[in-house]
Coordinates of C-alpha atoms in Angstrom, one line a residue:
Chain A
X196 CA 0.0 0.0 0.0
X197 CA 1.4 3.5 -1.2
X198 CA 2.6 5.6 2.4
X199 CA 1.0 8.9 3.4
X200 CA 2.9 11.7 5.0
X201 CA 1.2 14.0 7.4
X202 CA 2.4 16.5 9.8
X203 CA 3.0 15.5 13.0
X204 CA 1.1 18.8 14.8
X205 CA -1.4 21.4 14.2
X206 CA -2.9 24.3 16.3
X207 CA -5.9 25.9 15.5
X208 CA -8.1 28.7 16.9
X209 CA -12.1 27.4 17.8
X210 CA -14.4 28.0 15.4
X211 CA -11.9 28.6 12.8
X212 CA -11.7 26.6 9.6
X213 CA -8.7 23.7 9.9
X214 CA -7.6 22.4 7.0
X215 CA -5.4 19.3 7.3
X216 CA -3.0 18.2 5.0
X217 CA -1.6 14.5 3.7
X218 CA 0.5 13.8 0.9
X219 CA 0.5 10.5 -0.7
X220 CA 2.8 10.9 -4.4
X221 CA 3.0 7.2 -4.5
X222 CA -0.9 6.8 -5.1
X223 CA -2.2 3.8 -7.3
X224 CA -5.4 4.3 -9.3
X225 CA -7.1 1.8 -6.8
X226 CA -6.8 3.7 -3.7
X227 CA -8.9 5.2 -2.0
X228 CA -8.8 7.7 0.4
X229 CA -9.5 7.8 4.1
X230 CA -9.6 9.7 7.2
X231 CA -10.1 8.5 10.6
X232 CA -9.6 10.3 13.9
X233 CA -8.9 9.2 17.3
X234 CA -9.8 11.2 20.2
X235 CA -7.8 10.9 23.3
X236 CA -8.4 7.9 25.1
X237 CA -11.1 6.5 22.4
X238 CA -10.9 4.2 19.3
X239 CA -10.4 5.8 16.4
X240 CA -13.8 6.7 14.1
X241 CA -14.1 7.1 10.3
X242 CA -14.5 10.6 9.4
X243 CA -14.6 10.6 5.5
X244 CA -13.5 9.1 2.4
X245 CA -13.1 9.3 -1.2
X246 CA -11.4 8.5 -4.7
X247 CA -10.9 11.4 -7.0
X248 CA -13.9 14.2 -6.6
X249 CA -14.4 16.2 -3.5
X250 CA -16.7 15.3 -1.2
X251 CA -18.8 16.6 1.8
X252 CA -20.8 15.1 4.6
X253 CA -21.5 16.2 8.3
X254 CA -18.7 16.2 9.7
X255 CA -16.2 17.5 7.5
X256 CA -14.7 17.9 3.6
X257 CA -12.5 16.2 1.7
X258 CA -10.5 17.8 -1.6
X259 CA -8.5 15.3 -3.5
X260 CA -6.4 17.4 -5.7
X261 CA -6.4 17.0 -9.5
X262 CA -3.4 14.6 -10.0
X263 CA -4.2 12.7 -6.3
X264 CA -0.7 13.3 -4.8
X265 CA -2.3 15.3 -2.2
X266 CA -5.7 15.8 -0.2
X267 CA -7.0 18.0 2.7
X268 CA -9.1 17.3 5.2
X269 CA -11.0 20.6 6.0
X270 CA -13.2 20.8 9.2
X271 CA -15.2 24.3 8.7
X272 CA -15.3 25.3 12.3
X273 CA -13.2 23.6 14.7
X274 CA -14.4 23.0 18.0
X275 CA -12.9 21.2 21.0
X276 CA -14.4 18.1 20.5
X277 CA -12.1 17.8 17.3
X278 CA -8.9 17.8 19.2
X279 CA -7.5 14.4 18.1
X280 CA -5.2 12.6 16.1
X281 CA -6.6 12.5 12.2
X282 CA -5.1 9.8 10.1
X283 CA -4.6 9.9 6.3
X284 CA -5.3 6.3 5.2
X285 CA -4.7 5.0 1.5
X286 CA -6.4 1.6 1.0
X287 CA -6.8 -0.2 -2.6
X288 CA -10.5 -0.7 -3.4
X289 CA -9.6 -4.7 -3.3
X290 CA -7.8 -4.5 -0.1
X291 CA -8.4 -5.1 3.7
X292 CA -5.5 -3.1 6.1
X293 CA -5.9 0.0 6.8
X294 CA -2.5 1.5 7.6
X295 CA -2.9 4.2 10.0
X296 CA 1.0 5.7 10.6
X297 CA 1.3 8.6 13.3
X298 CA -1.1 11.0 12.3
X299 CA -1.2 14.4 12.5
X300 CA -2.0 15.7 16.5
X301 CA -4.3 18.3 16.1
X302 CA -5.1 20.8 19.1
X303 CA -7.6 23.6 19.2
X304 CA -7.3 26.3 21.4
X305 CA -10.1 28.6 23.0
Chain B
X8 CA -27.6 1.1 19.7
X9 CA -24.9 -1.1 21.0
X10 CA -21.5 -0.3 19.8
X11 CA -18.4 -2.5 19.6
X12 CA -17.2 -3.7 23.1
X13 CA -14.5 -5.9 23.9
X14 CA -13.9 -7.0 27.7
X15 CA -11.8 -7.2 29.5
X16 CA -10.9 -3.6 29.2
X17 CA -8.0 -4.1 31.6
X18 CA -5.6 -7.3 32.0
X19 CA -2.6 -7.6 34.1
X20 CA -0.5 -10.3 33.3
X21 CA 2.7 -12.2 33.9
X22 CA 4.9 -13.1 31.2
X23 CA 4.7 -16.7 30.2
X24 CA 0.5 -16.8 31.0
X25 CA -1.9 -17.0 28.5
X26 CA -4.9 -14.4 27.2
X27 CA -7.8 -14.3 25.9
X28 CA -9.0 -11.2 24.9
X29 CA -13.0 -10.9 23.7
X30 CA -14.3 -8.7 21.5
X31 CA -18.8 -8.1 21.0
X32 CA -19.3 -6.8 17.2
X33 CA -21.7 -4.8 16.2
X34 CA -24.9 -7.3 15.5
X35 CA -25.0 -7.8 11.6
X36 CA -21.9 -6.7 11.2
X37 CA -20.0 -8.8 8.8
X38 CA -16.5 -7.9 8.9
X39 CA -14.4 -7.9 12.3
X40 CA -10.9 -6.8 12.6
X41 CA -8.4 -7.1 15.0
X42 CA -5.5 -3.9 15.7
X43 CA -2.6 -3.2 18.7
X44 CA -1.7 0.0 19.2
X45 CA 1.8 1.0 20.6
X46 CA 1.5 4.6 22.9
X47 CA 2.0 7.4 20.3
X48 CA 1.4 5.2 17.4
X49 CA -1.7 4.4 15.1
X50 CA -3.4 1.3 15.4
X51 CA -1.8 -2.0 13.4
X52 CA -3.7 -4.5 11.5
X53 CA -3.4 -7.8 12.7
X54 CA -6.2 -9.8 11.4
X55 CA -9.9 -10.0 9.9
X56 CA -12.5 -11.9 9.5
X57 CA -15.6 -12.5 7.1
X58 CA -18.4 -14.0 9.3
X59 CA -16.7 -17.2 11.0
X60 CA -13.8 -17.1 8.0
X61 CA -10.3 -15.4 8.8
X62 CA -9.4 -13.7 5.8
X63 CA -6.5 -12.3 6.5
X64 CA -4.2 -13.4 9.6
X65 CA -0.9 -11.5 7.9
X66 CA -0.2 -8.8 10.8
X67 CA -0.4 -11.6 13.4
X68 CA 3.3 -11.2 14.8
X69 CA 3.8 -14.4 15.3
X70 CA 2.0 -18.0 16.1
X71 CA 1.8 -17.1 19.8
X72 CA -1.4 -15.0 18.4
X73 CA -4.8 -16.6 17.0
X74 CA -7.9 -15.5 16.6
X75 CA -10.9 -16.9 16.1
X76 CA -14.8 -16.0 15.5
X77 CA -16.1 -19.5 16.0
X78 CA -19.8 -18.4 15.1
X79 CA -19.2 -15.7 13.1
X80 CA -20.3 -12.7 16.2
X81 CA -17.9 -12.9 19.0
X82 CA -13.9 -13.0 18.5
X83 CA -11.6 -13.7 20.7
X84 CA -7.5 -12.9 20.2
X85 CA -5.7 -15.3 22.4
X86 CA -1.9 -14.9 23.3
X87 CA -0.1 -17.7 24.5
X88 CA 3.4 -17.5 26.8
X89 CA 2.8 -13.5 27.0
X90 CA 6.2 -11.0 26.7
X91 CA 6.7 -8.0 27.6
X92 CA 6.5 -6.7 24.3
X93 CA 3.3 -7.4 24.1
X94 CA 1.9 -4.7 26.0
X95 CA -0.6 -2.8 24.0
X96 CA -4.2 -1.5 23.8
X97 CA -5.2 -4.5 21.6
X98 CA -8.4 -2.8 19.5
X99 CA -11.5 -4.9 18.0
X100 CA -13.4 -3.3 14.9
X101 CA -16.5 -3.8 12.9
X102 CA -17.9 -3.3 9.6
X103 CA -21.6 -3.6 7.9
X104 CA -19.6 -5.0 4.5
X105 CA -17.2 -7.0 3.7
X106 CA -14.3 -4.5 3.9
X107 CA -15.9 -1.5 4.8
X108 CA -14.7 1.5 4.5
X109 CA -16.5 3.1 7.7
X110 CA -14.9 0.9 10.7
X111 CA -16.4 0.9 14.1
X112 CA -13.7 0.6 16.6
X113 CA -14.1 -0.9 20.2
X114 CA -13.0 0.9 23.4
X115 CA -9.9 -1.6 23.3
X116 CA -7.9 -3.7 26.0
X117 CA -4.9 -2.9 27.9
X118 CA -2.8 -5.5 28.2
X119 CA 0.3 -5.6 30.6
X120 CA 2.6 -8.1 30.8
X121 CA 5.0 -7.6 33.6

């Protein structure tokens, strides 16, 4: 499976958009795109996924960018509750691991 | 309604004992996967399984780990002749599909093995 890289830390101000980056040059056509979080002391949760277009439910967006070497995870106005680690997960649409890496720490701050 | 637990959610051990740890799917869920996660890391796939089938058993660190999901609901990961290394939060999972993408994760177990 093709590796993600993701900054280990990011601050942002409540209710401000966040916008979380991942990169993943190594992509194959066949991966898809995920993002999971893990809030402290909890099991991780899915948050959103996707292949090539954008894409938008409740709790937050997803752009892929045009060549999908890179996507962002955007959450529109942070709150504390979204404090956790957010991982950038590439799995092939025939596979079964999920590869979850370090993760980017993110804190929000009142 | 009922998520995904897994019991015990604490075990003390001493090396060279054996574990069973348990993990309650969410009912119809067909796919159940199995994670440890080192402090400070992200969980790591150990195994899965489609009903009562184990699909894949590849991140199972060695053959002192099984699994098993006998009736295709309840799993148990079983540890035999514990080490210290393996001290982890040991994490169950579900999915509706075969494979889903959306995976409901467990509250997990933390082993220690002194």
């Amino acid at each position: 499976d093709a590796k993600t890289t993701q900054p280990n830390s990011m601050e942002s101000n409540e209710e401000e958009p966040v916008h979380l980056p991942c990169n993943h040059s190594t992509i194959s056509g066949t991966d898809y795109i995920h993002w999971y979080r893990q809030l402290p002391s909890q099991g991780p949760e899915y948050v959103i996924h996707g292949l090539t277009s954008n894409v938008n439910n409740r709790m937050a967006s997803l752009a892929i960018a045009e060549d999908r070497k890179s996507s962002t995870l955007i959450l529109h106005r942070a709150t504390l509750r979204d404090a956790a680690v957010y991982y950038c997960i590439l799995r092939d649409v025939a596979g079964n691991q999920f590869y979850f890496g370090t993760g980017t720490s993110l804190t929000v701050i009142p | 309604g009922a998520g995904v637990s897994q019991s015990p959610r604490y075990k003390v051990t001493k090396r060279g004992q054996d574990v069973a740890l348990r993990c309650d799917p969410i009912s119809g869920h067909v796919s159940l996967y199995w994670y440890r996660q080192a402090l400070g890391q992200g969980p790591e796939f150990l195994t899965y399984f489609n009903y009562e089938a184990q699909q894949d058993k590849s991140g199972l660190p060695n053959d002192r780990f099984s699994a098993e999901r006998p009736e295709g609901s309840i799993s148990t990961l079983t540890i035999q002749r514990t080490e210290q290394r393996d001290s982890a939060m040991y994490r169950c999972a579900s999915s509706l599909i075969d494979r889903g993408d959306e995976q409901f994760f467990g509250p997990g177990t933390r082993l220690t093995v002194l």
